[in-house]
Coordinates of C-alpha atoms in Angstrom, one line a residue:
X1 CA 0.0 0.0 0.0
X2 CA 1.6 3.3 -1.4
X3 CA 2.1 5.7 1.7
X4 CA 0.1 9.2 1.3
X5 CA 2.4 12.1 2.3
X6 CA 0.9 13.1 5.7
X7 CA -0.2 9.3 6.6
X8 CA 1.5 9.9 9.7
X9 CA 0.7 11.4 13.3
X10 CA 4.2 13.0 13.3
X11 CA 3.7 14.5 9.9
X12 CA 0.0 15.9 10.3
X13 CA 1.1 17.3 13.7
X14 CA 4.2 18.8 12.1
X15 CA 2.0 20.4 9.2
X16 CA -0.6 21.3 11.8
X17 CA 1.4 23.4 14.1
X18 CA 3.5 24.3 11.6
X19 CA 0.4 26.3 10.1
X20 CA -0.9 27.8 12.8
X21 CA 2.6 29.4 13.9
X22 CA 2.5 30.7 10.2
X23 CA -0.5 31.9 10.5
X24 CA 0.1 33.7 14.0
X25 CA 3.4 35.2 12.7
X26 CA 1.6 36.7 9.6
X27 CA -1.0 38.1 11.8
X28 CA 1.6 39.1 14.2
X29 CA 3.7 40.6 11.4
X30 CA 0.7 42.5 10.1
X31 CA -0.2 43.8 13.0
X32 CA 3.3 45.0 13.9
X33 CA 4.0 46.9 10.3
X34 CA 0.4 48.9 10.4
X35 CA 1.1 49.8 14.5
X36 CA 4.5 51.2 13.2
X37 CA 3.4 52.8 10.1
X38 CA 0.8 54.6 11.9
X39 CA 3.3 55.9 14.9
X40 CA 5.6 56.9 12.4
X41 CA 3.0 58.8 10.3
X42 CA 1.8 60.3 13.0
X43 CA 4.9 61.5 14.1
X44 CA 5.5 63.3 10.9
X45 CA 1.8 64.7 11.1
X46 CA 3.2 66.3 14.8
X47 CA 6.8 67.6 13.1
X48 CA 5.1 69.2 9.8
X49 CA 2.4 70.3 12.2
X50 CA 5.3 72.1 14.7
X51 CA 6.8 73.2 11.5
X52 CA 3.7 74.8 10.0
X53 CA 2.7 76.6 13.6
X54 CA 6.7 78.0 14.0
X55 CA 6.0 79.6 10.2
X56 CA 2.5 81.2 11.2
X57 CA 3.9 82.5 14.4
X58 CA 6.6 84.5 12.9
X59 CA 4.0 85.8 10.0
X60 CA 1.5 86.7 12.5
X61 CA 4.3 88.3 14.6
X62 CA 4.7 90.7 11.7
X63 CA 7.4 89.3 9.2
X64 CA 6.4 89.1 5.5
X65 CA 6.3 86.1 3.7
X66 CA 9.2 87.1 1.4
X67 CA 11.2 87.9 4.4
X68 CA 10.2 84.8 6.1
X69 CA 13.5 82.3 7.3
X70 CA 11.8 78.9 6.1
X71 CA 13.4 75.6 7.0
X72 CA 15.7 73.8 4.7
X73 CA 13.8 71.7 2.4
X74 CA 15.7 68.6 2.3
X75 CA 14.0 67.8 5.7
X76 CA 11.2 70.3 6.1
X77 CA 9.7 71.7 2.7
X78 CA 7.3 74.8 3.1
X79 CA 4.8 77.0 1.2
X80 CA 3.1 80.1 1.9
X81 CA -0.2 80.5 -0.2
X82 CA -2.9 83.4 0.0
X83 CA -6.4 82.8 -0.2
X84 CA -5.8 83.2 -4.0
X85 CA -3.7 80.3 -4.2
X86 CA -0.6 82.7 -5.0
X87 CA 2.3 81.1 -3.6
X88 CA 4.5 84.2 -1.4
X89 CA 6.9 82.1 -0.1
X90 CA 8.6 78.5 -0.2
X91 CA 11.7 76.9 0.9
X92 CA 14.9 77.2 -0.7
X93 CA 15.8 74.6 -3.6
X94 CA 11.9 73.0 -3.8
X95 CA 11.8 72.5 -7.4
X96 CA 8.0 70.7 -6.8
X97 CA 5.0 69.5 -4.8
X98 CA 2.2 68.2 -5.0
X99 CA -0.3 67.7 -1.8
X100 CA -0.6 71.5 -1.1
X101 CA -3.0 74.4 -1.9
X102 CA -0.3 75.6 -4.9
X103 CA 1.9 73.7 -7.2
X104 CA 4.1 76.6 -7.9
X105 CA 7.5 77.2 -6.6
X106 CA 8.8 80.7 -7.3
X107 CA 6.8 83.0 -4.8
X108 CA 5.1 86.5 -6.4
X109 CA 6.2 89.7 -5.8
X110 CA 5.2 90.8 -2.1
X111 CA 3.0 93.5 -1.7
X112 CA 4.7 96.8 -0.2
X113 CA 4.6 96.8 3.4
X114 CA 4.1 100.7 4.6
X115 CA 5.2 100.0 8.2
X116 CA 8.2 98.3 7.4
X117 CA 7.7 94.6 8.6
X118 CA 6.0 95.8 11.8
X119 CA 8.8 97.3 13.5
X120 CA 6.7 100.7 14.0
X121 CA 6.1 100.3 17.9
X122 CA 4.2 103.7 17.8
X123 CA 1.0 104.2 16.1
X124 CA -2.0 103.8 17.0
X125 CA -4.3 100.8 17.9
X126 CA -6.0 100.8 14.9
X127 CA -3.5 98.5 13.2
X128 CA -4.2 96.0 16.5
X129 CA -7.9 96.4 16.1
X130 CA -7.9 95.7 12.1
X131 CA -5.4 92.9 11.5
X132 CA -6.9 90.8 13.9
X133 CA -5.0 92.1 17.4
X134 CA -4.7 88.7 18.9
X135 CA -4.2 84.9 18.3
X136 CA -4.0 81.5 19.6
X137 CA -1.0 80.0 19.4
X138 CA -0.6 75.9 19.9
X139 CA -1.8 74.4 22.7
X140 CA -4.2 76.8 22.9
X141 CA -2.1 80.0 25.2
X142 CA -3.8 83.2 24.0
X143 CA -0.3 84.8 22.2
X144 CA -0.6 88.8 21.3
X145 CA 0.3 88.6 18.1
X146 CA -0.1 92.1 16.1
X147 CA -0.6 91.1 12.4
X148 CA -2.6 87.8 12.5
X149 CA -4.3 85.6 14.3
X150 CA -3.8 81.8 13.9
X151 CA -6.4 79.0 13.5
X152 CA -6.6 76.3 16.5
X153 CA -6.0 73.1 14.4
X154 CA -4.2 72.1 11.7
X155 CA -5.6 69.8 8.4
X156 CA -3.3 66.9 7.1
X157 CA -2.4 65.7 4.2
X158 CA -0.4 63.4 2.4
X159 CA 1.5 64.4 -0.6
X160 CA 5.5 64.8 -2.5
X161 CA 8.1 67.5 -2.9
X162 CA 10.9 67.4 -4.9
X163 CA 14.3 69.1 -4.3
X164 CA 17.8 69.0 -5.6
X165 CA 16.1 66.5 -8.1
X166 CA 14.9 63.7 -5.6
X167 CA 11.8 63.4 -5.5
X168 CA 10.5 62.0 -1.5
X169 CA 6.6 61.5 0.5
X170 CA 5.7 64.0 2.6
X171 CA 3.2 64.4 5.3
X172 CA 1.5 67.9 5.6
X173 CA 0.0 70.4 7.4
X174 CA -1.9 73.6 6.7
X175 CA -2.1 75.6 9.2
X176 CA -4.7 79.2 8.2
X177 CA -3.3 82.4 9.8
X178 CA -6.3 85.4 9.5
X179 CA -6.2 88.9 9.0
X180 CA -2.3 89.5 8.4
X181 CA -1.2 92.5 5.9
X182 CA -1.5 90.0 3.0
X183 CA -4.7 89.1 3.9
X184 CA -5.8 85.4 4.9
X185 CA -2.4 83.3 4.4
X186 CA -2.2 79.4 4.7
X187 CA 1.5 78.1 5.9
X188 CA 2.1 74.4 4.4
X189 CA 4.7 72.5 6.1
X190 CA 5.9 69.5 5.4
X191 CA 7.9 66.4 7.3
X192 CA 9.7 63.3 5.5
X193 CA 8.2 59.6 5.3
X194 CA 11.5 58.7 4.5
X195 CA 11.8 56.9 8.1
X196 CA 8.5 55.9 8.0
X197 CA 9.2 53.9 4.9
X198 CA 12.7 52.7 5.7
X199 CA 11.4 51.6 9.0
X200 CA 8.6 50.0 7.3
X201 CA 10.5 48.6 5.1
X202 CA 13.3 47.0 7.5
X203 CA 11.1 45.5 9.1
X204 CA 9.0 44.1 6.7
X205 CA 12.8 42.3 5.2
X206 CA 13.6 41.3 8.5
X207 CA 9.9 39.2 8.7
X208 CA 10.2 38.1 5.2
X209 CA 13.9 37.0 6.4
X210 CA 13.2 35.6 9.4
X211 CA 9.9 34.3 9.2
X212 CA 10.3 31.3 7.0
X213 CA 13.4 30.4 9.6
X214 CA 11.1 30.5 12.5
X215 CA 8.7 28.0 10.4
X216 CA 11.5 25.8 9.7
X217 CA 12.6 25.5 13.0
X218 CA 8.9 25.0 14.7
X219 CA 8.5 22.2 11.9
X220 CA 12.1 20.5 13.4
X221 CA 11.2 20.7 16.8
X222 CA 7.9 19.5 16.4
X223 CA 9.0 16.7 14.2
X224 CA 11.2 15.6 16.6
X225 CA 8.8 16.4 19.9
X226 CA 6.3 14.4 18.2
X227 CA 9.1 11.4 17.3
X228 CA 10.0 11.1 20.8
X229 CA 6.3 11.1 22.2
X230 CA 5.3 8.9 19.8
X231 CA 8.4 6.3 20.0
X232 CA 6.0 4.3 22.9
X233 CA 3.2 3.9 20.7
X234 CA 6.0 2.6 17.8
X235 CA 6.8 -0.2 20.5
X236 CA 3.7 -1.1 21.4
X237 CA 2.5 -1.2 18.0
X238 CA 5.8 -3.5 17.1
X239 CA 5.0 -5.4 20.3
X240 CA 1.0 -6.0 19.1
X241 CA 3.0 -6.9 15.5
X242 CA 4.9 -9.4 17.3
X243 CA 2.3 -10.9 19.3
X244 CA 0.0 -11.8 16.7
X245 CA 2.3 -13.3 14.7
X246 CA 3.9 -15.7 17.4
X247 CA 0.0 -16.4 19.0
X248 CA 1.8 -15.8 22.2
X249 CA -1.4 -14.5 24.2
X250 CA 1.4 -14.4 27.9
X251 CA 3.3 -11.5 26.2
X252 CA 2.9 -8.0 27.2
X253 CA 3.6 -4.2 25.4
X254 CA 5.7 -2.4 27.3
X255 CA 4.2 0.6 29.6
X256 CA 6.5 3.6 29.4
X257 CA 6.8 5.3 33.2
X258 CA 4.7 7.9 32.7
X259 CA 1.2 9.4 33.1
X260 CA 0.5 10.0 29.7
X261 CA -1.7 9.1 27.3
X262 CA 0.4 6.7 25.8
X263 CA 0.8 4.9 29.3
X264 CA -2.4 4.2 30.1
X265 CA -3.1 3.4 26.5
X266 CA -0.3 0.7 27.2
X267 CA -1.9 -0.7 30.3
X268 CA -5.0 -0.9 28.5
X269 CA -3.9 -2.9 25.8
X270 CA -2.3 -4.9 28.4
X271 CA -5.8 -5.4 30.4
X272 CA -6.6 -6.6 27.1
X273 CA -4.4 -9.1 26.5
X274 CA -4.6 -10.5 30.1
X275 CA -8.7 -10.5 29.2
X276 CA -8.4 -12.5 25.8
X277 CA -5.4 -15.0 27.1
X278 CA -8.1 -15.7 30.3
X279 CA -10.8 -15.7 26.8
X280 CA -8.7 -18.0 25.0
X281 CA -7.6 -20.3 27.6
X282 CA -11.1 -20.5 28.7
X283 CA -12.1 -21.7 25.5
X284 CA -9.1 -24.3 24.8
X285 CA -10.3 -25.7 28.6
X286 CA -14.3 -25.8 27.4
X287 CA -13.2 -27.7 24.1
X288 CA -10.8 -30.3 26.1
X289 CA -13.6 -30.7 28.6
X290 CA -16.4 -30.8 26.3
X291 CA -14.6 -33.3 24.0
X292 CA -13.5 -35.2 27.6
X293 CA -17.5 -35.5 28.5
X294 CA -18.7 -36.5 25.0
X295 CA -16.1 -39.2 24.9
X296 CA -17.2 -41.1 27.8
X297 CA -20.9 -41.7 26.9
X298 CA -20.1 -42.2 23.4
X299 CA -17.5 -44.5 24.0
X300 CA -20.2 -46.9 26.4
X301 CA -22.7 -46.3 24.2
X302 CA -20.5 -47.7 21.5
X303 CA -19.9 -50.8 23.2
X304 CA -23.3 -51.4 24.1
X305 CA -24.6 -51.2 20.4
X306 CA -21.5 -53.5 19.6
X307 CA -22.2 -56.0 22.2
X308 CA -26.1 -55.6 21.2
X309 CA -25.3 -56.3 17.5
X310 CA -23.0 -59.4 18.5
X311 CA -24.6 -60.6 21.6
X312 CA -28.6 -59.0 21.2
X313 CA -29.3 -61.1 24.3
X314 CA -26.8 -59.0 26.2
X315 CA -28.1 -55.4 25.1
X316 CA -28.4 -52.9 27.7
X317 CA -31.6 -50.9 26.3
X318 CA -32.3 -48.9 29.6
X319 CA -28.2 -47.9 29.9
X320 CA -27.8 -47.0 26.1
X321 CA -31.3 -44.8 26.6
X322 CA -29.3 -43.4 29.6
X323 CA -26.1 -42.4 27.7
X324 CA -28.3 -41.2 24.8
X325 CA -29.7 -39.3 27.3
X326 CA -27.0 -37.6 28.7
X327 CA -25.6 -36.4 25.2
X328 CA -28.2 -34.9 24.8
X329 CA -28.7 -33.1 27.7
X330 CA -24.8 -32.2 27.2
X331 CA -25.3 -30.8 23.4
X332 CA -28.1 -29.1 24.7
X333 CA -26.1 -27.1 27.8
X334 CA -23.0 -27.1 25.2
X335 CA -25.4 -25.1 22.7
X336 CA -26.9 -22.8 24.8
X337 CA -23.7 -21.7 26.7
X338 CA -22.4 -20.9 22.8
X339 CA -25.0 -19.0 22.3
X340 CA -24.8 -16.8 25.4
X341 CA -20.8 -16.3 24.5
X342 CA -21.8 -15.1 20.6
X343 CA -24.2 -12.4 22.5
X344 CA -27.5 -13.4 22.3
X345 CA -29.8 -11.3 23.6
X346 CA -32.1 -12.6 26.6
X347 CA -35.5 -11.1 24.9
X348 CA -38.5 -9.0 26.3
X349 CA -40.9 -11.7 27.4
X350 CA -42.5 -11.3 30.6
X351 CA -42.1 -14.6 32.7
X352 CA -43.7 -15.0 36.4
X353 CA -41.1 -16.7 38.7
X354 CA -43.4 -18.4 40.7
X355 CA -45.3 -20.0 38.1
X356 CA -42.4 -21.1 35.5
X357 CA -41.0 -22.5 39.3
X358 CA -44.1 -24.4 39.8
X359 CA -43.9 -25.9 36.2
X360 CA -40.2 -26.9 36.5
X361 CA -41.4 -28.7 39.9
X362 CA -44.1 -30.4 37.7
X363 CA -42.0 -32.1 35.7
X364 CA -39.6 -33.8 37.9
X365 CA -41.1 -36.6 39.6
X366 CA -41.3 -37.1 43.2
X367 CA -38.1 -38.5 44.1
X368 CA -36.4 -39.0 47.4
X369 CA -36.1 -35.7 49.0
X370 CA -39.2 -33.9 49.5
X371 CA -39.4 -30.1 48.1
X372 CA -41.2 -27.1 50.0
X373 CA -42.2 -24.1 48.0
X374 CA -43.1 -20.6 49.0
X375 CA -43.9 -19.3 45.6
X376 CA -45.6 -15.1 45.0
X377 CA -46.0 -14.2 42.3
X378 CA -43.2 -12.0 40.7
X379 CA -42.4 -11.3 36.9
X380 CA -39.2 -10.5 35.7
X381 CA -38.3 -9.8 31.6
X382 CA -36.3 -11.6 29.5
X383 CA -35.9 -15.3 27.5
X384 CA -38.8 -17.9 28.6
X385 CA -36.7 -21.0 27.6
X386 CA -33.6 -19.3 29.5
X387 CA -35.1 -18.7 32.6
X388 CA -36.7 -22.2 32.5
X389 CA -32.8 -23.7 32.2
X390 CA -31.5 -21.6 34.9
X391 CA -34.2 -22.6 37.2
X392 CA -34.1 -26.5 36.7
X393 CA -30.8 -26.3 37.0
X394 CA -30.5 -25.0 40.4
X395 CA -33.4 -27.8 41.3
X396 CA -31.3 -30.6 39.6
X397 CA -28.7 -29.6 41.9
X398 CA -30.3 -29.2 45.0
X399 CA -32.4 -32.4 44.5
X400 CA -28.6 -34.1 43.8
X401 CA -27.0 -32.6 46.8
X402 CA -29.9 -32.9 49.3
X403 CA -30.4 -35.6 51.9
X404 CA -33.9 -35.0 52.8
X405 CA -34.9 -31.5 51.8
X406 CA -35.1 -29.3 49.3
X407 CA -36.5 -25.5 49.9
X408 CA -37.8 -23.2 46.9
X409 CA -38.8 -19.9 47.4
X410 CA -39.9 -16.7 45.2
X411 CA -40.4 -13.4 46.6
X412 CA -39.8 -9.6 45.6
X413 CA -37.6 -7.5 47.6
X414 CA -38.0 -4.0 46.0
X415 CA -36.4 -3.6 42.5
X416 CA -35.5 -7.3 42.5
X417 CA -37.6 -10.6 41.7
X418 CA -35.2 -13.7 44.4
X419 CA -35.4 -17.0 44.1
X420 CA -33.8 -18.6 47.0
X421 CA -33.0 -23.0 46.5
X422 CA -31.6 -24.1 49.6
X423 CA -31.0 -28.0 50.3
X424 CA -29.7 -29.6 53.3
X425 CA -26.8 -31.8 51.8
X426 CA -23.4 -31.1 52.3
X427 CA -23.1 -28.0 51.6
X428 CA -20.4 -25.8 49.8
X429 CA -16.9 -25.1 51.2
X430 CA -16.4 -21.2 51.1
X431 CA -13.2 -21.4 49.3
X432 CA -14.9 -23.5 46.3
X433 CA -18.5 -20.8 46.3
X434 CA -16.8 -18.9 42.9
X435 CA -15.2 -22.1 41.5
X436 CA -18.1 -24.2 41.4
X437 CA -19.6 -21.5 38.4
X438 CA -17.0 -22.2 36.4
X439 CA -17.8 -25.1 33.0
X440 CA -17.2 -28.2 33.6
X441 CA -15.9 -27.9 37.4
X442 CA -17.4 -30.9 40.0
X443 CA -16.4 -31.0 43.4
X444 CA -15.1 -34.3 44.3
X445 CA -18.0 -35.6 46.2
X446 CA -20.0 -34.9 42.4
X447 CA -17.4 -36.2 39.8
X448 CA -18.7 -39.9 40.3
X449 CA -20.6 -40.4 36.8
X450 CA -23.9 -41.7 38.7
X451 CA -24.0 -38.3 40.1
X452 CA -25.2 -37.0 37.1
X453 CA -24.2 -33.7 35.7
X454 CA -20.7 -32.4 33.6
X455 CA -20.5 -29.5 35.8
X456 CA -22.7 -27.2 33.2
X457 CA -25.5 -26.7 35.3
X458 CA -24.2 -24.1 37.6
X459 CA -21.9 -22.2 34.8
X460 CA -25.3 -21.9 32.2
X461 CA -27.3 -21.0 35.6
X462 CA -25.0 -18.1 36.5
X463 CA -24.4 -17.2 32.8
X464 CA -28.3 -16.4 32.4
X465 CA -28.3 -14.7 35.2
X466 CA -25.5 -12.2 34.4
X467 CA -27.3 -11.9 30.4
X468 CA -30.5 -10.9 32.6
X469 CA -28.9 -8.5 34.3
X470 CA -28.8 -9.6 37.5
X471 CA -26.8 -12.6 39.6
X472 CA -26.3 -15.6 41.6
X473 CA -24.5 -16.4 44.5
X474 CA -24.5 -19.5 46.9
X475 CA -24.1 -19.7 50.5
X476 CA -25.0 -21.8 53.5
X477 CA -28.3 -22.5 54.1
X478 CA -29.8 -22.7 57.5
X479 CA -30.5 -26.3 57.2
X480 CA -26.9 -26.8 57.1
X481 CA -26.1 -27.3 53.0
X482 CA -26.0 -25.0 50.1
X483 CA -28.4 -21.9 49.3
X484 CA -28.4 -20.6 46.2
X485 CA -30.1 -16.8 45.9
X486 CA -30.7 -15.5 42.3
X487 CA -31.8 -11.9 41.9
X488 CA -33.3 -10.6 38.9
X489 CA -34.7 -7.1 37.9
X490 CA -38.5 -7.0 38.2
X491 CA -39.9 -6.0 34.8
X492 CA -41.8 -2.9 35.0
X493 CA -45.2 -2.1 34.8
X494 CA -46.8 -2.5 31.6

């Protein structure tokens, strides 16, 4: 049979975790890039923000655009528009932009300015009252400022400037500044992505780098994790291997010393083997047996017809009948205990106790013990014919056992229907009460073959009763011999 590529435990595990790191490292990753993209963008927002508020200040202060001392704009590009969109001033060496109110450049020519940039300390306060007089400054500090007065918030914006030929992203801000000389002036300032991307981009090499490393090493040490906690089950499974092909039912898988898993799975499989050798030998003991009782009343039965046939003066017709007899009565016990091993199910049928007892009485005849019954009625569910075998046989012992007595009795007792058969024979020995259940066991004072019996009775009796769900046990009897009490479920009302 062609192996499929992840046939295995180890391999599926491998795959398994394997995914799911990737998975959480992508996720991880993702999450990790956008957090620092948006720091670092914001950042910039806050520098072209600090830019844009240090430009407005000195314009509202008084200073015209075209005298303005604008940052370099390698790092900080800036524009000064008017409400027309004329561009008055921009950093030196900005050669273009996009992102901003204007796309020009080269500033227009600055209206004249008739008080000198402001210096005029004099004057009167009508300068104060029609440029605006005062402003707000950042953070919200009321600043006097003479020629303007700047707007509260900034807008952002994303956008490029190019200078000295290199072309870079930007982030922006316009920042309004009201009522100055030149009338309503917007200050764009600008602050590099350049470490936004680089840092961005770092990191996104050192995941791509790194990544499928991590992945190859979680696969390794999983492989190999998974090698070392599976190695037990390899024995045990080499172990099973082994055992079936040498038959050897006494062998065991080894148990690892641990409280895994995998160890209790070992002393499971264990249990089981201990259950089917018990199984097994069981079986190899009932055949030996069986073929052991079979042989004996075939064999005389046998010799019988042979003399018969020879000798017909000689025939024993009431000891063949006999031996026929007890085959019978052995295939019959021998059939019914193979059916209860294959499973058979015990059936539905409502039975009364006392009066399938009182028909297995009937049909013995009176022999020399007498039998006292103290039958009430009690019904129980399950297999008619069953039932019937279970309860003759406990009568055929008693009425084998007894000296004088024999005592039947039905009853109810709650949720269970008891039959109590007590006789006052010899009784059973305490240390023989669980062996006496088992096929084809006699005591020694039963093996004679006038006894009767091949040591079925008992094993089919207590067989029945576990199918029907409930038990028998023996014990003594106050008359001084054996009492056996079976306890079955009472059916419930119909």
């Amino acid at each position: 049979m062609r192996r499929r590529l992840f046939g295995s435990v180890r391999a599926r595990a491998t795959l398994g975790a394997t995914l799911v790191v990737a998975v959480a490292l992508l996720a991880a990753g993702a999450s990790v890039l956008l957090a620092l993209r948006s720091n670092l963008t914001d950042q910039a927002s806050s520098e072209a923000e600090s830019s844009a508020r240090k430009v407005a200040v000195s314009i509202a202060t008084g200073t015209a655009p075209a005298a303005l001392e604008l940052p370099d704009g390698d790092d900080t590009p800036v524009q000064v528009v008017d409400g027309d969109g004329r561009l008055l001033a921009a950093s030196e060496d900005l050669e273009r932009i996009s992102g901003t109110g204007s796309s020009a450049v080269r500033p227009v020519t600055p209206p004249v300015d008739d008080d000198d940039g402001g210096d005029d300390d004099g004057g009167d306060d009508g300068g104060s009252d029609r440029h605006g007089g005062k402003g707000k400054g950042k953070g919200g500090d009321d600043d006097a400022y003479a020629y303007g007065e700047i707007a509260d918030d900034a807008e952002g914006g994303k956008g490029s400037a190019t200078v000295d030929g290199e072309t870079r992203d930007h982030r922006f801000a316009a920042l309004e500044v009201k009522n100055t000389r030149q009338g309503d002036l917007t200050v764009y300032a600008g602050a590099s992505l350049s470490a936004e991307q680089s840092a961005v981009g770092t990191a996104l090499t050192v995941m791509l780098t790194g990544f499928p490393v991590l992945l190859g090493v979680v696969g390794a040490v999983t492989w190999l994790v998974t090698r070392r906690a599976l190695r037990p089950v390899e024995g045990i499974r080499s172990e099973m291997s082994a055992i079936t092909a040498s038959q050897d039912l006494a062998r065991r898988v080894p148990e690892p010393a641990t409280h895994d898993e995998v160890a209790r799975l070992a002393r499971t499989t264990n249990e089981t083997l201990a259950a089917l050798e018990t199984s097994v030998e069981r079986q190899r003991r009932f055949v030996a047996d069986a073929s052991h009782e079979l042989r004996s009343p075939i064999a005389s039965l046998r010799t019988q017809l042979e003399v018969g046939a020879a000798h017909p003066e000689l025939l024993d017709v009431e000891g063949a009948v006999a031996d026929t007899v007890r085959l019978q009565e052995l295939a019959a016990g021998l059939l019914l205990l193979a059916r209860l091993d294959a499973g058979e199910r015990p059936g539905e049928a409502r039975v009364d106790l006392a009066t399938l007892s009182g028909e297995e009485l009937s049909q013995r005849p009176a022999g020399r013990v007498a039998v006292r019954t103290h039958l009430q009625p009690v019904e129980v569910a399950g297999s008619r014919s069953q039932l019937a075998r279970m309860v003759g046989n406990l009568l055929d012992n008693a009425q084998r056992h007894a000296r004088s007595r024999v005592d039947i009795a039905v009853r109810a007792e709650g949720p269970w229907a008891v039959v109590e058969v007590g006789d006052d024979g010899g009784g059973v020995p305490e240390a023989e009460r669980e062996r006496i259940f088992e096929r084809f066991v006699r005591l020694d004072d039963a093996r004679a073959r006038d006894d009767g019996g091949a040591g079925l009775g008992l094993a089919i009796a207590r067989d029945v009763a576990v199918r029907h769900g409930g038990a028998l046990t023996v014990r003594s009897s106050s008359a001084g011999g054996a009492l056996f009490e079976l306890r079955l479920p009472v059916a419930p009302a119909a």
